[in-house]
Coordinates of C-alpha atoms in Angstrom, one line a residue:
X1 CA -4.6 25.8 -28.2
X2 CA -0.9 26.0 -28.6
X3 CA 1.3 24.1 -31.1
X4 CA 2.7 22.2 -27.6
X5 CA -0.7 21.5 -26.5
X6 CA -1.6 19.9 -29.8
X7 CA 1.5 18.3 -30.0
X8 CA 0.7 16.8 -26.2
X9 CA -2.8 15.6 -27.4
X10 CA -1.5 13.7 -30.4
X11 CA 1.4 11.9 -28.3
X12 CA -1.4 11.0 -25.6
X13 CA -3.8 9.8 -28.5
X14 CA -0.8 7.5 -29.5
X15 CA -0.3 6.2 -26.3
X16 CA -3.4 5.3 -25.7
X17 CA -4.3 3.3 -28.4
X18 CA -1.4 1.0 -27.8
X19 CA -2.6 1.0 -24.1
X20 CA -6.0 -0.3 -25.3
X21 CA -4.8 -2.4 -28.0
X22 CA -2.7 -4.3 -24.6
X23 CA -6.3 -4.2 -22.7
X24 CA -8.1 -5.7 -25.5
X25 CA -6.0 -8.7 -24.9
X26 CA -6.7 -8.4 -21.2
X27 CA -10.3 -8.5 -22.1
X28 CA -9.9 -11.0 -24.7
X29 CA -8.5 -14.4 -22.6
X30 CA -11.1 -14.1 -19.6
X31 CA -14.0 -13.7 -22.2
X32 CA -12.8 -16.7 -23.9
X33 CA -13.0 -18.7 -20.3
X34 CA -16.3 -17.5 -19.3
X35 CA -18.0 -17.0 -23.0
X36 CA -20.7 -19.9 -22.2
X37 CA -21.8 -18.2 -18.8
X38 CA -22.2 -14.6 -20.0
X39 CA -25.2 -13.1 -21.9
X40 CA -24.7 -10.2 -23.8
X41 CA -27.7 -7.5 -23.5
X42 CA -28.7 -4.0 -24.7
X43 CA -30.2 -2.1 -21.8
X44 CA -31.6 0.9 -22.1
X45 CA -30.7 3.8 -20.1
X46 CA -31.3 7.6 -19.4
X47 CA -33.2 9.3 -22.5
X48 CA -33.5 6.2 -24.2
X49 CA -29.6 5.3 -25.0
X50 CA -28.6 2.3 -25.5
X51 CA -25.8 0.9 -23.1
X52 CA -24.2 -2.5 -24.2
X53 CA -24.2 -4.9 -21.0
X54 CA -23.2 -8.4 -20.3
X55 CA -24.8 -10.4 -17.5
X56 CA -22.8 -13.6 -15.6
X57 CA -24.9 -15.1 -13.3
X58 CA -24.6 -18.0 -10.3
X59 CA -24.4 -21.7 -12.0
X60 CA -28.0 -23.2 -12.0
X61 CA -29.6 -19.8 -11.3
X62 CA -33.4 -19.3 -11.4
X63 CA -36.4 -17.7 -10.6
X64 CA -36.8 -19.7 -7.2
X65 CA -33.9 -18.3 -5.8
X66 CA -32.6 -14.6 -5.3
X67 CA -29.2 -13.3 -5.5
X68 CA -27.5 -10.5 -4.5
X69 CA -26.7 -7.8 -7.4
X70 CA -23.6 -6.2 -8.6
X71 CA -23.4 -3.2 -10.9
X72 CA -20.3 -2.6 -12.6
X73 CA -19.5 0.7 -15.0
X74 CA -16.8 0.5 -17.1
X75 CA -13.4 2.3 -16.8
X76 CA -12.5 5.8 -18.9
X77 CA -12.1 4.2 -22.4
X78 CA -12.1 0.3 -21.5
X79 CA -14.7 -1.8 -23.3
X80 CA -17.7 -4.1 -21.2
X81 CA -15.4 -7.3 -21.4
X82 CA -13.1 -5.0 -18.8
X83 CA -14.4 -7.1 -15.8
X84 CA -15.5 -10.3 -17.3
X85 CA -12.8 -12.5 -14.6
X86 CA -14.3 -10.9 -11.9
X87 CA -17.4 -10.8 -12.8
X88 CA -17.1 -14.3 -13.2
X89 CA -15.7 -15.0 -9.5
X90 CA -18.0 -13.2 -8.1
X91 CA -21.1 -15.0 -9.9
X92 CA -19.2 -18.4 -8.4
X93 CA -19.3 -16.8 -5.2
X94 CA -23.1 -16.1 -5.3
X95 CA -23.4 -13.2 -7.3
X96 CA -25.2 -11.9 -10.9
X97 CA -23.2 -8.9 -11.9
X98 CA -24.2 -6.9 -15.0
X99 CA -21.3 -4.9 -16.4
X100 CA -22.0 -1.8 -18.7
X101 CA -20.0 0.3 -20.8
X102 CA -20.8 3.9 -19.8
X103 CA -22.7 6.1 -22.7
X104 CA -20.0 7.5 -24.8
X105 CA -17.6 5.1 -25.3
X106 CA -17.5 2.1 -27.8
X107 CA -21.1 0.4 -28.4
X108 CA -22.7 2.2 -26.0
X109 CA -25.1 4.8 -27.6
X110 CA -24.9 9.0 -26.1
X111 CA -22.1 11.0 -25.8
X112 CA -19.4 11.6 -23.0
X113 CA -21.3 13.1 -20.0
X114 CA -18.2 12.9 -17.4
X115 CA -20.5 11.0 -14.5
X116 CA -22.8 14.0 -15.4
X117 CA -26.8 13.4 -14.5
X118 CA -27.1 11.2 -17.4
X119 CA -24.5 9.0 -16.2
X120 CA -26.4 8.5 -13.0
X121 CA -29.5 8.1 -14.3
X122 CA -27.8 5.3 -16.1
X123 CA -27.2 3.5 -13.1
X124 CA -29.9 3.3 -11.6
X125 CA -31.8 2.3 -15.1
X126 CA -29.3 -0.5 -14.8
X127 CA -30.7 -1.4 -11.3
X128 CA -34.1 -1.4 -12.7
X129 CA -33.2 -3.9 -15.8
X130 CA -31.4 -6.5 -13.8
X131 CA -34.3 -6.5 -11.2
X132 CA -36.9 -6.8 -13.8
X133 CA -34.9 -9.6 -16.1
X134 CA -32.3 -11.4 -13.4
X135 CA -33.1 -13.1 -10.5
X136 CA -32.1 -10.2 -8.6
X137 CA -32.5 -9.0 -5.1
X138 CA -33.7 -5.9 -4.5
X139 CA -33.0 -5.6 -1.0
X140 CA -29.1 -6.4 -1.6
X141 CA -27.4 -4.1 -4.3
X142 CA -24.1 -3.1 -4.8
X143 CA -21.9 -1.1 -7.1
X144 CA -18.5 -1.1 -8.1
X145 CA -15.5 -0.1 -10.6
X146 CA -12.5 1.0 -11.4
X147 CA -11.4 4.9 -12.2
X148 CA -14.2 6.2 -14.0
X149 CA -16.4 3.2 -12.8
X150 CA -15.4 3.9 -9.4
X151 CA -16.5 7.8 -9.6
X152 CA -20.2 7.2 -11.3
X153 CA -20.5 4.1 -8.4
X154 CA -19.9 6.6 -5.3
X155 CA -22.4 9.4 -7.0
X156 CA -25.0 6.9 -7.7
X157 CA -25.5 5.7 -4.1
X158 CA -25.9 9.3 -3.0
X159 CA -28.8 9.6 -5.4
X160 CA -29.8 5.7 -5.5
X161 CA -30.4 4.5 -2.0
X162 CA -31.3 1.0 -3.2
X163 CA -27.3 0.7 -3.6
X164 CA -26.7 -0.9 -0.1
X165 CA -22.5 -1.1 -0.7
X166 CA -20.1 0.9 -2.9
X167 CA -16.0 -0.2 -3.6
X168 CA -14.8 2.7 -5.3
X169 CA -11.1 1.7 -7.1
X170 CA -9.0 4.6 -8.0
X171 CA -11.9 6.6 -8.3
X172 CA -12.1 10.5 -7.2
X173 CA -14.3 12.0 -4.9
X174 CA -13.6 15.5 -6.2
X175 CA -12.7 16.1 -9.5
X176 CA -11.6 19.4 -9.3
X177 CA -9.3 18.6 -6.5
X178 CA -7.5 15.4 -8.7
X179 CA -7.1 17.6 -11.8
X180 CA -7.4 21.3 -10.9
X181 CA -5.3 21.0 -6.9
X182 CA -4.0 24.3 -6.0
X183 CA -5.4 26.2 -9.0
X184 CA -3.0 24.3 -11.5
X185 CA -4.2 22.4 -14.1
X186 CA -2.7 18.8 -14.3
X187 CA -2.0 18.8 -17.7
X188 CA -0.6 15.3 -18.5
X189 CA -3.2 13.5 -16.8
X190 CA -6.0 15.5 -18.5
X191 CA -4.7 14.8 -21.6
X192 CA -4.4 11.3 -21.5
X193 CA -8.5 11.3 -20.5
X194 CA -8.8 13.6 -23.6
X195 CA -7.1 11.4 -25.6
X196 CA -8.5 7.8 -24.8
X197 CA -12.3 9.4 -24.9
X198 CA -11.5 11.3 -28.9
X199 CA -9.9 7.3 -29.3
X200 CA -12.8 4.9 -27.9
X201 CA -15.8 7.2 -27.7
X202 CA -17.5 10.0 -28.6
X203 CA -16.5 13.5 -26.5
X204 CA -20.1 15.7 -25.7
X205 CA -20.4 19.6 -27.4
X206 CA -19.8 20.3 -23.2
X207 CA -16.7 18.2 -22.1
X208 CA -15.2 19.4 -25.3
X209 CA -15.3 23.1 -24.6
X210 CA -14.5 21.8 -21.1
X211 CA -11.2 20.4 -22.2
X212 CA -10.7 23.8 -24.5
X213 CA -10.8 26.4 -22.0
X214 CA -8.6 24.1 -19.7
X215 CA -5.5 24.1 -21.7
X216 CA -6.4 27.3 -22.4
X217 CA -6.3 28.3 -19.2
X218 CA -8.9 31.0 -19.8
X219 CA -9.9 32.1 -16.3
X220 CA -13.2 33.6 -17.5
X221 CA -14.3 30.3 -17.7
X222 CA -13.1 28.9 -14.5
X223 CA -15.9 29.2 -12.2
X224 CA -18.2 27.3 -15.3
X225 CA -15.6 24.9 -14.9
X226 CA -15.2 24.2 -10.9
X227 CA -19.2 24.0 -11.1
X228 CA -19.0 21.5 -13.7
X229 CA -16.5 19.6 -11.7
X230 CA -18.5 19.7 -8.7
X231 CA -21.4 18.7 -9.9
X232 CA -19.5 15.2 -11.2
X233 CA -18.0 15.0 -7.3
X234 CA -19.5 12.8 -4.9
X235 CA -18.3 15.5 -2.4
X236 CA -21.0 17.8 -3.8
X237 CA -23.6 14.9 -2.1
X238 CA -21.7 13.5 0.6
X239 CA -24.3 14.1 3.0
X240 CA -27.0 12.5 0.9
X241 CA -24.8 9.3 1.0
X242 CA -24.2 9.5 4.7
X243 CA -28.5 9.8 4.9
X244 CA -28.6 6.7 2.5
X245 CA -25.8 4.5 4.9
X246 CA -24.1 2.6 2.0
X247 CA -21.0 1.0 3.3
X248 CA -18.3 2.9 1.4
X249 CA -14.8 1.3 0.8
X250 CA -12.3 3.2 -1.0
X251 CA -9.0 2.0 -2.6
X252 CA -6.2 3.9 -4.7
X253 CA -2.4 4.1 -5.4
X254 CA 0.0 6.8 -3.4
X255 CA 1.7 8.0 -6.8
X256 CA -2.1 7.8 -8.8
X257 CA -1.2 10.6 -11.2
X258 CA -5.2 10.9 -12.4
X259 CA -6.8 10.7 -9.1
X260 CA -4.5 12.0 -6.0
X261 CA -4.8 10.1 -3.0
X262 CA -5.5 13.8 -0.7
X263 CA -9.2 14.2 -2.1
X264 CA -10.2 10.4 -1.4
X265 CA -8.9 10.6 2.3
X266 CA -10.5 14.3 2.6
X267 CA -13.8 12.4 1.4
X268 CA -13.2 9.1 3.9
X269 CA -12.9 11.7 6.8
X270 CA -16.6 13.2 5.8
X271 CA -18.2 9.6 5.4
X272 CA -20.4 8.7 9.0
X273 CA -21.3 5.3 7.5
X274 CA -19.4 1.6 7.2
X275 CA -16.3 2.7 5.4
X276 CA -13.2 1.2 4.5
X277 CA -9.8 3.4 3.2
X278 CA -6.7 1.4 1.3
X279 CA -3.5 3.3 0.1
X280 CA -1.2 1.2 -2.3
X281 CA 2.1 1.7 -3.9
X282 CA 1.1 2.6 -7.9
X283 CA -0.1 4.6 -9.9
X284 CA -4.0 5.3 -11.6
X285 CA -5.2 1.6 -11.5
X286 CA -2.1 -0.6 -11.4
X287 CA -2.7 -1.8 -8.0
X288 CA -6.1 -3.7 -9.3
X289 CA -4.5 -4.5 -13.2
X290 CA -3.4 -8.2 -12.5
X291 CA -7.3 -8.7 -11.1
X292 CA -8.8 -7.8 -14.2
X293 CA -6.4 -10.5 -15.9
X294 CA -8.2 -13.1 -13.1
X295 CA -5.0 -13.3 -11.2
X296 CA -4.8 -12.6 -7.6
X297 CA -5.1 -9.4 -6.2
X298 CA -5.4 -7.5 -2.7
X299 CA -8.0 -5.5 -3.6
X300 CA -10.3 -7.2 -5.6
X301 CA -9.8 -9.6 -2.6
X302 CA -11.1 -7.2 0.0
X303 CA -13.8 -5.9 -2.5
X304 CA -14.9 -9.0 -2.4
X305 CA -14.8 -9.5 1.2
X306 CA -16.9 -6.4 1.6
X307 CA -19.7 -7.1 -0.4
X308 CA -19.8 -10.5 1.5
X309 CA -20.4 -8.8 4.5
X310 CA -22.6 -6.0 3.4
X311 CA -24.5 -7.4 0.9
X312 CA -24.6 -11.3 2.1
X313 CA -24.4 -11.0 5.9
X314 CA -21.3 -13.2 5.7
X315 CA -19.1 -12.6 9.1
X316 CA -15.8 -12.0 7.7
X317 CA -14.3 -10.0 10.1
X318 CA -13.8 -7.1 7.6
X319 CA -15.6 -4.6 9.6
X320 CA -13.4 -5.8 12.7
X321 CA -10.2 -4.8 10.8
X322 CA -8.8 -1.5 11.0
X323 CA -10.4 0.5 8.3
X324 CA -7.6 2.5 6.9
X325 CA -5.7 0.2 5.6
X326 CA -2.0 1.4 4.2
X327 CA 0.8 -0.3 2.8
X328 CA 4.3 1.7 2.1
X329 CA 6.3 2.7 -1.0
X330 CA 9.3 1.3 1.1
X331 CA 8.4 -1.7 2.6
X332 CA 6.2 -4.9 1.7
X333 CA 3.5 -4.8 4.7
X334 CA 0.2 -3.5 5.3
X335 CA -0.3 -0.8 8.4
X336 CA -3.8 -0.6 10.2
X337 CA -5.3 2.7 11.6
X338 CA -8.7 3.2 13.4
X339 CA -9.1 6.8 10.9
X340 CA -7.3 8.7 8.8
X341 CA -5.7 11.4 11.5
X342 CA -4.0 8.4 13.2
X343 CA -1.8 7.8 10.1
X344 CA 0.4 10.8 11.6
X345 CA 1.2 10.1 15.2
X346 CA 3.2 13.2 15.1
X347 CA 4.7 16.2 13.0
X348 CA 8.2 17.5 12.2
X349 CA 8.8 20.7 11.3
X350 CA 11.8 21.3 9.0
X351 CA 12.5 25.3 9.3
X352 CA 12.8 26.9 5.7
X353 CA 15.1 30.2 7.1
X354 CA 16.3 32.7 5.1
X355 CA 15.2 34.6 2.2
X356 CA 15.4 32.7 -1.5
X357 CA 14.5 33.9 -4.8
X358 CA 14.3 32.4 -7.8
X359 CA 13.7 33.3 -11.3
X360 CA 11.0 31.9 -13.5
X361 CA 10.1 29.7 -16.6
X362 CA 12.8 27.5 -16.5
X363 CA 12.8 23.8 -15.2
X364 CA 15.3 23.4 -12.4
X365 CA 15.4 19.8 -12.9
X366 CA 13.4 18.8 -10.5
X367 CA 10.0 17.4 -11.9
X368 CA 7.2 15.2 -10.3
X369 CA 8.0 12.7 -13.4
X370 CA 5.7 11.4 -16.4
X371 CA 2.2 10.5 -15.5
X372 CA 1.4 6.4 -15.0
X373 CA 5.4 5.6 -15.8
X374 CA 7.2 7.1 -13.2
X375 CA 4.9 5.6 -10.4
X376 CA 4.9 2.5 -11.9
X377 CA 8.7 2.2 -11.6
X378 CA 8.0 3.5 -7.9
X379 CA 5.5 0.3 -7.4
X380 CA 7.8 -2.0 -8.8
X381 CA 11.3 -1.2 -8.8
X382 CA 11.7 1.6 -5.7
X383 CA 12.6 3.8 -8.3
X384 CA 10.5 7.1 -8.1
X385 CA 11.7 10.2 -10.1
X386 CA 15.3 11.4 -8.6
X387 CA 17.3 14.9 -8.6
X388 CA 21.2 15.2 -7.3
X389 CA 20.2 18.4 -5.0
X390 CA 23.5 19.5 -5.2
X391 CA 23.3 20.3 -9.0
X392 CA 20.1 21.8 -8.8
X393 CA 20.8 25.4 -10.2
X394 CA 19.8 27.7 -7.1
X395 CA 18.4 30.5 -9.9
X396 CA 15.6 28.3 -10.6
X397 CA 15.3 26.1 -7.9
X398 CA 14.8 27.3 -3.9
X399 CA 16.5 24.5 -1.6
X400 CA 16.1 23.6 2.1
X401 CA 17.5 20.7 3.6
X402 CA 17.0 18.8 7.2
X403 CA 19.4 17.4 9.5
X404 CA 20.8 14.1 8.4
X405 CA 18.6 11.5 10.4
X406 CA 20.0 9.3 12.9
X407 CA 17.2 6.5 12.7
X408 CA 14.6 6.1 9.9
X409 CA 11.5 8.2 9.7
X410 CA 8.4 6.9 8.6
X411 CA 6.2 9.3 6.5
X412 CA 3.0 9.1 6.4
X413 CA 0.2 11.4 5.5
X414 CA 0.1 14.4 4.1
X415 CA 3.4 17.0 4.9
X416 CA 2.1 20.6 4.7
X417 CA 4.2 23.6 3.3
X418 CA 4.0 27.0 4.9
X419 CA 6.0 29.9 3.6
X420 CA 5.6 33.9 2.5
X421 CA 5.9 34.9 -1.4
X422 CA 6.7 37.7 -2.8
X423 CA 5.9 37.9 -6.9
X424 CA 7.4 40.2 -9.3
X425 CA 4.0 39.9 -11.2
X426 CA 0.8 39.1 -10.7
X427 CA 0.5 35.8 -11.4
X428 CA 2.6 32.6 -10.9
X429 CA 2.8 28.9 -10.7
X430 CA 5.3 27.0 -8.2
X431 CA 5.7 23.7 -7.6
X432 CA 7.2 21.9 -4.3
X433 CA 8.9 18.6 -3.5
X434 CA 9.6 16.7 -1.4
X435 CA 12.7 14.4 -1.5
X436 CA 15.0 11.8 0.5
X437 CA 18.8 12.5 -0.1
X438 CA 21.1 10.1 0.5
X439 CA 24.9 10.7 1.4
X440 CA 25.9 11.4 -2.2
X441 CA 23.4 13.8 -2.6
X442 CA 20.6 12.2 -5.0
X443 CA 17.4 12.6 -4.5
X444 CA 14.2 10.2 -3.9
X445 CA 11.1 11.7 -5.0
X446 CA 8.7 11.7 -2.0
X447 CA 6.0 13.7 -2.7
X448 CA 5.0 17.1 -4.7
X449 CA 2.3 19.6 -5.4
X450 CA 1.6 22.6 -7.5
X451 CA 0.4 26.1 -6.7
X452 CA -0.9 28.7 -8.7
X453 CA -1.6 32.3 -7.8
X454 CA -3.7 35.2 -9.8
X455 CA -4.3 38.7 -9.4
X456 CA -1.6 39.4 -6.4
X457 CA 0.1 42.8 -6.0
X458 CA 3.6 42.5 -7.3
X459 CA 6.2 43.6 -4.4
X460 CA 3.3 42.4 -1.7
X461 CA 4.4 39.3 0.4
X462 CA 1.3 36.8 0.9
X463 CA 0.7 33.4 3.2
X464 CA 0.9 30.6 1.4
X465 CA -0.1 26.9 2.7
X466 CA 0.2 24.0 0.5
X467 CA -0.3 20.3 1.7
X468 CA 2.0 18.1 -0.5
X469 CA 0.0 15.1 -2.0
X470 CA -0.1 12.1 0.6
X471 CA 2.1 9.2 1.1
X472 CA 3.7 6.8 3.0
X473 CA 7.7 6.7 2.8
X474 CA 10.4 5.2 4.6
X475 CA 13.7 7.9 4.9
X476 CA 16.4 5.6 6.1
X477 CA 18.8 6.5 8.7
X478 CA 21.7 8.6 7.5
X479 CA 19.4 10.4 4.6
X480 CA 17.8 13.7 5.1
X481 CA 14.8 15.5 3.6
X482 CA 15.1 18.2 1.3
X483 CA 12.3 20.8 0.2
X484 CA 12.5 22.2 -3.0
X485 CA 10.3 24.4 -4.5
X486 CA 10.7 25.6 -9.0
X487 CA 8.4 27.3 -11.5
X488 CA 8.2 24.4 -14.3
X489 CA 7.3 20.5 -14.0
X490 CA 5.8 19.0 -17.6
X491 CA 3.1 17.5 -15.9
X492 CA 1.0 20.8 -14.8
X493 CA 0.8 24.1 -16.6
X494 CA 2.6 26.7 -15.3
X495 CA 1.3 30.3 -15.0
X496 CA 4.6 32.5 -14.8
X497 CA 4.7 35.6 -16.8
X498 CA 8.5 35.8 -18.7
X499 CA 11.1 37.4 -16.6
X500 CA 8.9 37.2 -13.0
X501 CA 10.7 36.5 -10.1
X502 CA 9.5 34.5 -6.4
X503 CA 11.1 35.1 -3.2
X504 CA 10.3 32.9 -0.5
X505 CA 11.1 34.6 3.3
X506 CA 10.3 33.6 7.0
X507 CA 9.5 36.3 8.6
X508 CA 9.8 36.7 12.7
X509 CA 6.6 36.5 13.5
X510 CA 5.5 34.0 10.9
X511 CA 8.4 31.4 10.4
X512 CA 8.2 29.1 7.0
X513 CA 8.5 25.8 7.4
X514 CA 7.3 21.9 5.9
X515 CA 6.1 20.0 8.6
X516 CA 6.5 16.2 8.1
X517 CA 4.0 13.9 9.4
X518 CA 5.4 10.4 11.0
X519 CA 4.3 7.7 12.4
X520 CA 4.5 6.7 15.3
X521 CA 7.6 5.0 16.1

């Protein structure tokens, strides 16, 4: 691993353990208001390992009486207390919820499996315990979590069909396609999971090596390491959790940096059961933060909702809503689709003409931002990463830009790049954007994604399509768009060999272009 890479792990190692340092206080105050109606419980899981619990239950509960059951796995690095003010509102509501911290991380006992078979296991072993020591009902069973909580929730109701309903909070559906999309690895946001687990648990001989060959990005390992991915991916078993009908709702943030919103609406699409999609403003779990502090929150609110239908009967008009559920980065309201295709009523195509090269290894100034921090902004402030276009230097960075628009344009979905490349080497990495530029030139960021190529002929033009990661952005009237495509952006690795060259053409008989999906107006 290079010095830079080292240098990257110790800066995310830092960063998280002030982040956890802040969510031990988070943990702290709800445990303090719900210490007399939570038991504390060792439960032991797959092979024997020991997985530190606590149980919060309805007031007065007993034997004569059974309740419906809610299984919550921790978070990536967050300890059980991480859900103790929900877990409390929920037992109010009727509930007993048993919380767990995963194996690998603080008191639990095992190593870091990365929702692996152990993991699983685990959950269901969970099931078991709370059935055989709670006042549990088997016939009502749900699962839930945020991020790594969410991922290990979807997986086990494809392999546990006692699980009758699943909300799934910034989770990922398929790994490889949140960390590894278009053959580039996602280096900041891998690093930050490397860093919290060497911090608050206790990394496995596998995920380890895992990490290794990813930063090294040693492509005689990468088939070892899509399978591994896949294998962690409720993708890989979707049609096992369509046989087992859990009611599947599915939440995450437009700018999540972790877990992109494409692969979670790719997954929703494939789902044949009761299902439920929300996109919010944010980043990797900030749209559910403040409901882990007790306060109120949109989608703990409708995870609750949905277990009150599902799991308790209750007629709450949830499944009457619309199930895709949206709200955009530009304005304050939430949207309702009957599916995912409907987002886009229709598509613009912006033509990229001409023939553009650019040289390599330099960053044009134009970057996707800094994982978690620039999507925060985004969330709260309107304030996603910005680029004057004008300045950009053209050496590095190939430019296309619309028409200015005479009304607003509503973007929302997923805009798709389609252009012809032609390397000076065999291998490369490019990265496209995706802005709004206002009259003085400055750029909003509203979307991105990377794309890496190997073992192309240099001097041989190829195809290349490349859907931008999803979202839902307002261009006003009087901006344009501009598409902009360099070589460098801090938050992937880049795969350009010194001194290599891209040229992007359109030829005659297959024009390049981004197509822009809009609503309808």
């Amino acid at each position: 691993m290079g010095t830079h890479r080292k240098a990257l792990r110790t800066t995310a190692v830092g960063a998280v353990s002030a982040t956890l340092i802040a969510g031990g206080a988070l943990g702290l105050a709800p445990a303090a208001q719900a210490a007399d109606a939570v038991r504390f419980v060792d439960i032991t899981g797959d092979g024997g390992t020991v997985l530190k619990a606590n149980v919060v239950m309805p007031a007065g509960a007993d034997g004569a009486h059974r309740y419906p059951l809610l299984v919550l796995p921790t978070s990536w690095g967050l300890p059980q207390v991480e859900y103790l003010a929900q877990a409390q509102k929920l037992a109010d509501s009727g509930y007993i919820v048993v919380s767990y911290n995963v194996r690998g991380f603080w008191q639990s006992g095992g190593e870091i499996e990365v929702a692996g078979p152990p993991d699983i296991a685990d959950a269901s072993k969970v099931i078991d315990w709370a059935l055989a020591n709670t006042p549990a009902d088997s016939q009502h069973i749900g699962m839930a979590g945020v991020s790594y909580g969410a991922g290990i929730s979807l997986i086990a109701a494809a392999h546990d069909k006692r699980i009758k309903a699943v909300a799934s909070l910034s989770g990922w559906a398929d790994l490889i396609d949140s960390i590894y999309s278009g053959r580039t690895q996602h280096v900041q946001a891998a690093a930050l999971l490397d860093g919290a687990s060497l911090v608050t648990g206790r990394q496995s001989p596998e995920i380890r090596q895992i990490f290794d060959d990813f930063y090294a990005s040693n492509l005689s390992k990468e088939q070892d390491m899509i399978n591994w991915g896949k294998k962690r991916s409720a993708a890989t078993y979707v049609d096992q959790l369509n046989k087992n009908g859990a009611a599947v709702m599915m939440a995450n943030a437009w700018g999540d940096t972790i877990f992109a919103p494409n692969q979670y609406a790719n997954f929703y699409e494939k789902l044949t059961g009761p299902k439920r999609l929300e996109f919010r403003p944010g980043d990797h779990a900030t749209a559910e933060l403040t409901g882990l502090f007790g306060l109120p929150n949109d989608v703990w609110t409708d995870t609750e909702r949905w277990f009150d239908h599902y799991l308790k009967g209750e007629d709450n008009g949830i499944n009457r809503e619309e199930p895709v559920q949206l709200k955009s980065r530009s304005t304050g309201g939430y949207e309702g689709y009957p599916d995912w295709k409907s987002v886009a009523a229709t598509e613009r195509k912006i033509a990229l003409g001409g023939t553009t090269t650019i040289h390599t290894n330099v960053d044009s100034g134009a970057d996707g931002g800094i994982v978690f921090l620039s999507s925060i902004l985004d969330q709260i402030a309107q304030l996603p990463p910005m680029a004057s276009i004008p300045l950009l230097p053209r050496r590095w960075a190939a430019v296309w830009q619309s028409e200015k628009y005479a009304a607003a344009q509503q973007i929302r979905g997923t805009a798709e790049l389609h252009t012809t490349v032609t390397p000076t080497k065999e291998s490369g990495t490019l990265v496209a954007y995706l802005y709004d530029v206002g009259p003085l030139g400055l750029g909003k960021l509203v979307s991105n994604a990377p794309y890496t190529f190997h073992g192309r002929t240099p001097g041989e033009p190829f195809g290349l399509d490349l859907d931008l990661f999803s979202t839902a952005y307002d261009v006003p009237a009087g901006h344009r768009l501009a598409l902009v495509v360099d070589t460098v952006d801090p938050l992937y690795i880049e795969h350009n060999p010194s001194g290599a060259q891209l040229t992007f053409s359109s030829p005659a008989n297959d024009p390049s272009y981004v197509s822009i999906p809009l609503r309808k107006q």
